mmCIF file of C-alpha atoms in Angstrom:
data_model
loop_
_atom_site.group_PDB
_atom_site.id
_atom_site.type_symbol
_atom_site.label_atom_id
_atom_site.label_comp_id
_atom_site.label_asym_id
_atom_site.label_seq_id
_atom_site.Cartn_x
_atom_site.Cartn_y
_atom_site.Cartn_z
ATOM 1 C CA UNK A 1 132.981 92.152 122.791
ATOM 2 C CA UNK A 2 130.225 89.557 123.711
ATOM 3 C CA UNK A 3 128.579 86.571 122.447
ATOM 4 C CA UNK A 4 125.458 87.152 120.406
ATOM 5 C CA UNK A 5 123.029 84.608 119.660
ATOM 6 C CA UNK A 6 119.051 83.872 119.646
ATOM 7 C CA UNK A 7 119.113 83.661 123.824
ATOM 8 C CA UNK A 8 118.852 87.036 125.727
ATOM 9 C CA UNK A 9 120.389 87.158 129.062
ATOM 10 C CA UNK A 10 116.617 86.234 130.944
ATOM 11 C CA UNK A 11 117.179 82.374 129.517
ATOM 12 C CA UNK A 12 114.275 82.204 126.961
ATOM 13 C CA UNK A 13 115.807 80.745 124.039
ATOM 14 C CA UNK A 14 114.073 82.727 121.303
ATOM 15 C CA UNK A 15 110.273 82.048 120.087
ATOM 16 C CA UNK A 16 109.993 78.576 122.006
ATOM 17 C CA UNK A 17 110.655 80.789 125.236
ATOM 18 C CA UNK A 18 108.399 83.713 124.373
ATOM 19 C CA UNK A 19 105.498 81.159 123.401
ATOM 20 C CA UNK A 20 106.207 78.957 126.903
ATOM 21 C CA UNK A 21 106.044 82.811 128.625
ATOM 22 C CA UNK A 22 103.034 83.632 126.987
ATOM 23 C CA UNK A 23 101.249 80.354 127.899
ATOM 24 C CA UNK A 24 102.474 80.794 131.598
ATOM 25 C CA UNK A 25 101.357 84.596 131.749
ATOM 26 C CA UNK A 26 98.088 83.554 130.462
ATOM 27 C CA UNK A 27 97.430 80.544 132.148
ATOM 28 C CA UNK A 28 98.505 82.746 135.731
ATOM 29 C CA UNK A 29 96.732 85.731 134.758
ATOM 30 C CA UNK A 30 92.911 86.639 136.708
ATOM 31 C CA UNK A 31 90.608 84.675 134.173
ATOM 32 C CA UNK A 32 87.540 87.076 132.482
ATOM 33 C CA UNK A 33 85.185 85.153 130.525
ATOM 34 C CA UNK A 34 87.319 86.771 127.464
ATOM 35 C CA UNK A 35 90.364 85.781 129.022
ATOM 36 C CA UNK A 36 89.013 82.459 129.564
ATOM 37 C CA UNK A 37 88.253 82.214 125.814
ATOM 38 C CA UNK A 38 91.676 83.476 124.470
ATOM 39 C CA UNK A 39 93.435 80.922 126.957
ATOM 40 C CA UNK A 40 91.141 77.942 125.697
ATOM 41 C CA UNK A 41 92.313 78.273 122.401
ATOM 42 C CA UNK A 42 95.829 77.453 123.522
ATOM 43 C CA UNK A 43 95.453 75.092 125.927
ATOM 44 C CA UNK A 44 91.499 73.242 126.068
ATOM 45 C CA UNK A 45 90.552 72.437 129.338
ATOM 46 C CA UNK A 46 90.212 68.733 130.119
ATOM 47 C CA UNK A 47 86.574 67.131 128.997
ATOM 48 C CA UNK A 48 84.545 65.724 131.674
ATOM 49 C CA UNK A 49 82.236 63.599 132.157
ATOM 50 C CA UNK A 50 79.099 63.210 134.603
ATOM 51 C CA UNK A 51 76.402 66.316 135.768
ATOM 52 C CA UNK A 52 79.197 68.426 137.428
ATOM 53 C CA UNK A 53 80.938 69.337 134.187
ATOM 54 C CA UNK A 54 80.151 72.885 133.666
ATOM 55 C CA UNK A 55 82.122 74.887 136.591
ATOM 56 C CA UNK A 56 84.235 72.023 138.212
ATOM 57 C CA UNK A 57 85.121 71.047 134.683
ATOM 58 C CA UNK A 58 86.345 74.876 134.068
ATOM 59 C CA UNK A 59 88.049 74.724 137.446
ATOM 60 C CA UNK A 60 89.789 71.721 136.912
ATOM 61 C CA UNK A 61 90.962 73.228 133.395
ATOM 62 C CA UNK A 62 92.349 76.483 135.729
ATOM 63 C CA UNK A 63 94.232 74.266 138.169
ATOM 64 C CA UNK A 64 95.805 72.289 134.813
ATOM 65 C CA UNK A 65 96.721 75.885 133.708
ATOM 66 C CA UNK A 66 98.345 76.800 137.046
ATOM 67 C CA UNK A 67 100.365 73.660 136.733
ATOM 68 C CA UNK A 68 101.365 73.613 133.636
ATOM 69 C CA UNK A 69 102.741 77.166 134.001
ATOM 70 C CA UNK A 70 104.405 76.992 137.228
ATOM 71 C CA UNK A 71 106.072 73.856 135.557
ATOM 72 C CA UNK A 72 107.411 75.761 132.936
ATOM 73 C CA UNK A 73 108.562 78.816 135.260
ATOM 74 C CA UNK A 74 110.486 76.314 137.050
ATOM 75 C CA UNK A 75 111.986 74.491 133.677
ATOM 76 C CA UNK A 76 112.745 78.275 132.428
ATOM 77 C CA UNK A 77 114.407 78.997 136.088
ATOM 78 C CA UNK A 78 116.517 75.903 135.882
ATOM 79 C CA UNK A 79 117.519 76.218 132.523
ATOM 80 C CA UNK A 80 118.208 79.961 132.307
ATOM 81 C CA UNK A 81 122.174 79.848 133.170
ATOM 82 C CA UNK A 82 122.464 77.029 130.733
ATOM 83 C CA UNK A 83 121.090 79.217 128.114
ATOM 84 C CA UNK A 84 122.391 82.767 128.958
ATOM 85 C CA UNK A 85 125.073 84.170 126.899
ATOM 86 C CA UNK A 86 128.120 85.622 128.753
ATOM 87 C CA UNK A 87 129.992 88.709 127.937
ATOM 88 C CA UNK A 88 133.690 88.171 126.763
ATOM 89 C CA UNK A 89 136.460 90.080 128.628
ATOM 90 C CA UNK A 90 137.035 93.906 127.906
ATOM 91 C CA UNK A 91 139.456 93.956 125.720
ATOM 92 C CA UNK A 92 139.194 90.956 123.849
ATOM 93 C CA UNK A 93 139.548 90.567 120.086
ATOM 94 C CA UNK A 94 139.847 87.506 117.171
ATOM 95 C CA UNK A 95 141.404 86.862 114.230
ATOM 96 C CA UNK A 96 139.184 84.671 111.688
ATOM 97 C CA UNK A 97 140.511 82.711 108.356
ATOM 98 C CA UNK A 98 139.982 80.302 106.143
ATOM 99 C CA UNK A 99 141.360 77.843 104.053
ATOM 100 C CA UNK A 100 142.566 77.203 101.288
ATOM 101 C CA UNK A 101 143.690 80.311 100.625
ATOM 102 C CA UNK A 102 142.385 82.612 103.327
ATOM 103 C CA UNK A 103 145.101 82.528 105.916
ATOM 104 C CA UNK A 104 143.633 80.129 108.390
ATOM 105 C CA UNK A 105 146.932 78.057 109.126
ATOM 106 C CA UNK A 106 149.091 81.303 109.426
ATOM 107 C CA UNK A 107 146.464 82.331 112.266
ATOM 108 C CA UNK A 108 147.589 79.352 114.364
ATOM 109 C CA UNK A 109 151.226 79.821 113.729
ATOM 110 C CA UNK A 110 150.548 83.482 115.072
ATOM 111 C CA UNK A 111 149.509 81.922 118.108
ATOM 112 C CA UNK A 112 152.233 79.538 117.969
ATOM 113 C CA UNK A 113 154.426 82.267 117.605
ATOM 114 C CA UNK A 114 153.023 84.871 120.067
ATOM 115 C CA UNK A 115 152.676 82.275 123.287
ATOM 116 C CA UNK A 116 155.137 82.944 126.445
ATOM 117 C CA UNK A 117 154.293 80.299 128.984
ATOM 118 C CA UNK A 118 152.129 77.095 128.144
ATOM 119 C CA UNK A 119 150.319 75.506 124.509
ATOM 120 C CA UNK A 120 147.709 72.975 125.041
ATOM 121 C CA UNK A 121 146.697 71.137 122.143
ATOM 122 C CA UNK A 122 143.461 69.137 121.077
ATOM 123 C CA UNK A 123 144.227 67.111 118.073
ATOM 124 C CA UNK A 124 142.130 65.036 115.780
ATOM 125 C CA UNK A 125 144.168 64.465 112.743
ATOM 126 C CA UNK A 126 147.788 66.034 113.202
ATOM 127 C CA UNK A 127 150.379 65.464 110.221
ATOM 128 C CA UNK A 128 150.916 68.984 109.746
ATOM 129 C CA UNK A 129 154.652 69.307 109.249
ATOM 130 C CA UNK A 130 154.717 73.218 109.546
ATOM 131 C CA UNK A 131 152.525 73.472 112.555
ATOM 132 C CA UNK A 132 154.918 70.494 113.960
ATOM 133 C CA UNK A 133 158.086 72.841 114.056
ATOM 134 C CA UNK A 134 156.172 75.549 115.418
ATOM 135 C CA UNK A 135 155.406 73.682 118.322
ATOM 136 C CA UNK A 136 159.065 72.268 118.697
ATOM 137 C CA UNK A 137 160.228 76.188 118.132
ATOM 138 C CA UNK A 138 158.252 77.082 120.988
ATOM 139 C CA UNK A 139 159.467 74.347 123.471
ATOM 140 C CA UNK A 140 162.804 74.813 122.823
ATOM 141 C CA UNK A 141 162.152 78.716 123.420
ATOM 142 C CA UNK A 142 161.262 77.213 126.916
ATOM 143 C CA UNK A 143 157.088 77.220 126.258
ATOM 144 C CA UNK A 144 154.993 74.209 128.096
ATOM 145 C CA UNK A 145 154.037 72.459 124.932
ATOM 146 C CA UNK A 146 150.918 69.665 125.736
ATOM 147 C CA UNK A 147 149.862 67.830 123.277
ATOM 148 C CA UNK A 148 146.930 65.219 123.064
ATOM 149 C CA UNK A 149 145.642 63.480 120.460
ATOM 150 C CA UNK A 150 143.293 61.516 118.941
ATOM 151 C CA UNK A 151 144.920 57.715 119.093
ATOM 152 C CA UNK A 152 143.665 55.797 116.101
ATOM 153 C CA UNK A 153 143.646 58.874 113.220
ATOM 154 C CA UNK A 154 147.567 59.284 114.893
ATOM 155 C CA UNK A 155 148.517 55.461 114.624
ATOM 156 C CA UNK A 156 150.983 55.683 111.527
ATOM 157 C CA UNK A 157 154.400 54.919 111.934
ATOM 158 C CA UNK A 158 155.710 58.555 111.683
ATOM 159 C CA UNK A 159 152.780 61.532 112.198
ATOM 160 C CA UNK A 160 153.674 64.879 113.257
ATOM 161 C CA UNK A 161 152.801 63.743 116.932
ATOM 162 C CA UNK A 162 155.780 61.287 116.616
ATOM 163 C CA UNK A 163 158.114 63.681 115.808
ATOM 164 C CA UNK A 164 157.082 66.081 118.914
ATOM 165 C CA UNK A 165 157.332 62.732 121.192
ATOM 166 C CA UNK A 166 160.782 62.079 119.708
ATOM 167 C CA UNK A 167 162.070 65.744 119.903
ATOM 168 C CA UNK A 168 160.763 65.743 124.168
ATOM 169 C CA UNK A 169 157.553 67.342 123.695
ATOM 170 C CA UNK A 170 155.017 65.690 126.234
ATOM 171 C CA UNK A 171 152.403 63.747 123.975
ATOM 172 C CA UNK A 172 149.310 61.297 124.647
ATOM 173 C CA UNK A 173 146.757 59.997 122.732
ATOM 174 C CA UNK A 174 143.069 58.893 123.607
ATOM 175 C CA UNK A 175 141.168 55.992 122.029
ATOM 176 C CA UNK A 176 138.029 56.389 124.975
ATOM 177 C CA UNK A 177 136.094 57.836 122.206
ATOM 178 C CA UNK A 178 134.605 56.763 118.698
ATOM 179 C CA UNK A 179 136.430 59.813 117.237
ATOM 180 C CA UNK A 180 138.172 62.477 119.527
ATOM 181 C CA UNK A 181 137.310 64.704 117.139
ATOM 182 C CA UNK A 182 139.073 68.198 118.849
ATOM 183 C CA UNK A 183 140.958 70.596 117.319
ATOM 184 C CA UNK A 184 141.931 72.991 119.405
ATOM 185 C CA UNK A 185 144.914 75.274 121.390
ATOM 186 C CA UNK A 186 144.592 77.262 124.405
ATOM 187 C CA UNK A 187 147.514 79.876 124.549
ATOM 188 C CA UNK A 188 148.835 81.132 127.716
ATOM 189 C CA UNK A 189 145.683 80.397 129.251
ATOM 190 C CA UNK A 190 144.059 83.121 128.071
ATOM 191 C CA UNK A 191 143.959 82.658 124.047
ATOM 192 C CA UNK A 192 142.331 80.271 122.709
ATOM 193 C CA UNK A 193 142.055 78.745 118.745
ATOM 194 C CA UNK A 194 139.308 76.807 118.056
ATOM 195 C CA UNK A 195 137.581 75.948 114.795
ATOM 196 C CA UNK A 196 137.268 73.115 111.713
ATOM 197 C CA UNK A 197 140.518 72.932 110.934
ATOM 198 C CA UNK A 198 142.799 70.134 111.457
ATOM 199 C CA UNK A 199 146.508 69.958 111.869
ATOM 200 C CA UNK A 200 147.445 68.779 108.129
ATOM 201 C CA UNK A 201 148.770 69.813 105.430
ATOM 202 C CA UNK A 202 145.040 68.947 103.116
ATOM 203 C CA UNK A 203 143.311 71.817 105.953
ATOM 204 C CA UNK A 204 145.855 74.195 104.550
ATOM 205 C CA UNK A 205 145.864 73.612 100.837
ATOM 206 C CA UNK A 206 142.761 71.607 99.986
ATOM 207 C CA UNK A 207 140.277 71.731 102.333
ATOM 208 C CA UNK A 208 137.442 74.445 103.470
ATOM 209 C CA UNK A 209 138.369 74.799 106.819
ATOM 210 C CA UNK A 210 137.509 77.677 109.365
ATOM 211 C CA UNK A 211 140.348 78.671 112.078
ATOM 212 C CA UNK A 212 139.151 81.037 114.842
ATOM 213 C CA UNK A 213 141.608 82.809 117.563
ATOM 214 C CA UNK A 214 140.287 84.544 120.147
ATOM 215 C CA UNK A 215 142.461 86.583 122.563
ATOM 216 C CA UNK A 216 142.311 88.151 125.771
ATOM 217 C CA UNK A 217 139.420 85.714 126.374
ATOM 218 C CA UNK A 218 140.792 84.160 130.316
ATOM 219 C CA UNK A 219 137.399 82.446 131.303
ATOM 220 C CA UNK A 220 136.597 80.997 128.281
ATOM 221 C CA UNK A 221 140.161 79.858 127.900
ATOM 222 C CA UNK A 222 139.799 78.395 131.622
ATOM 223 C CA UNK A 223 136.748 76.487 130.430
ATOM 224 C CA UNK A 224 138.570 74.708 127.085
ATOM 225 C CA UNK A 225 141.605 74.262 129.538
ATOM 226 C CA UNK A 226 139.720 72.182 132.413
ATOM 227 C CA UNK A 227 138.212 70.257 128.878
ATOM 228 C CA UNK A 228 141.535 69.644 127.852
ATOM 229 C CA UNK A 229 142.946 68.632 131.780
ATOM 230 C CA UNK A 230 140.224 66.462 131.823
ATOM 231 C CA UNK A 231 141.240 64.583 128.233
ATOM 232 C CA UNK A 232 144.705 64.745 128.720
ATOM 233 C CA UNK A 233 144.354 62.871 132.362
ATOM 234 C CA UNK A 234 142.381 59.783 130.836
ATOM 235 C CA UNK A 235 144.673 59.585 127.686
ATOM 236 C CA UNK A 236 148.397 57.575 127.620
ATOM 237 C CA UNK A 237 151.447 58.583 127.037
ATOM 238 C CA UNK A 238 153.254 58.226 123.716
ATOM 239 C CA UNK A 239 156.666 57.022 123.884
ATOM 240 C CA UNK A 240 159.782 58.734 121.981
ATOM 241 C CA UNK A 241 160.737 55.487 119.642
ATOM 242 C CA UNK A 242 164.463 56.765 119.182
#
């Protein structure tokens, strides 16, 4: 299974690379007087002024071509891992849902469920009472439950982040950000649920949320786990309060 989108694996992100290919081919290519015409009508060669217009003028419009396309080779070079698309792992499947009503909150307790060694949790809102005893099933099934979460949208006096603190589940919020707006699990270190859906009860019953699990996926669950490292080392820890 791979990722599809509008970038094929040479880096030209759809028309805007095709058109900034064309303009480099052209502006490289051996220049014919018809050639010369067709290439004028994309990019005008610079006006000048005084008696030696006529060919210096036209070679000083070539060299701006040259340029201009070798500047654009080099921007398309550069910029070509960026926008690649890479395969997924043979092997690899999802599970898609979608609430209310289309299952997306029983795909993460799958997951839940399902995990042997480690869950690593990204958390915006998180008052979800049913996902919260999930988690606390799987720690005390001996799973590495993480969780971090966003500090002020977690700052009541009893959330469902609380409760994991209280029960020994390591927990830390983060206030670095203007929302840490996350939502997202990575399962074993090779699953990984991502999506709109936040840890509540309204993204169950009320909302229209998307949930997406994707398993069997190790290096893109390596990339959302350095992500969440990296949040989880900034963020503090929340105390049990009993």
């Amino acid at each position: 299974m791979s990722r599809k989108g509008g970038r094929s694996r040479d880096g030209a992100a759809g028309p805007m690379g095709a058109i900034l290919r064309s303009h480099a081919c052209a502006a490289l290519a051996p220049k014919t007087p018809a050639a010369r015409t067709f290439s004028h009508s994309f990019m005008p060669a610079p006006r000048y002024i005084g008696r030696n217009h006529g060919r210096s003028g036209e070679r000083g419009g070539d060299q701006m071509r040259t340029r201009f396309a070798l500047i654009v080779c080099a921007v398309l070079w550069l910029c070509a891992p960026a926008w690649s698309a890479e395969p997924l792992s043979a092997g690899a499947a999802f599970n898609l849902g979608f609430s209310p009503k289309g299952g997306a909150e029983a795909i993460i307790l799958e997951g839940i469920r399902k995990a042997e060694k480690s869950i690593k949790v990204a958390a915006y809102s998180f008052t979800s009472k049913t996902i919260a005893t999930a988690l606390f099933a799987a720690h005390k099934r001996g799973v590495v439950v993480q969780v971090v979460a966003d500090a002020k949208s977690n700052s009541g006096k009893y959330t469902a982040i609380t409760f994991l603190a209280n029960q020994g589940v390591p927990v830390r919020i983060n206030s670095n950000y203007a929302i840490f707006h996350h939502k997202f699990i990575v399962f074993d270190g090779r699953n990984v649920q991502t999506g709109s859906f936040n840890f509540s009860a309204a993204a169950a019953t009320k909302n229209a949320e998307n949930v997406l699990l994707l398993w069997n996926v190790p290096e893109l669950a390596a990339q959302y786990e350095r992500e969440w490292q990296r949040l989880w080392d900034e963020s503090t820890d929340l105390k049990p309060r009993y």
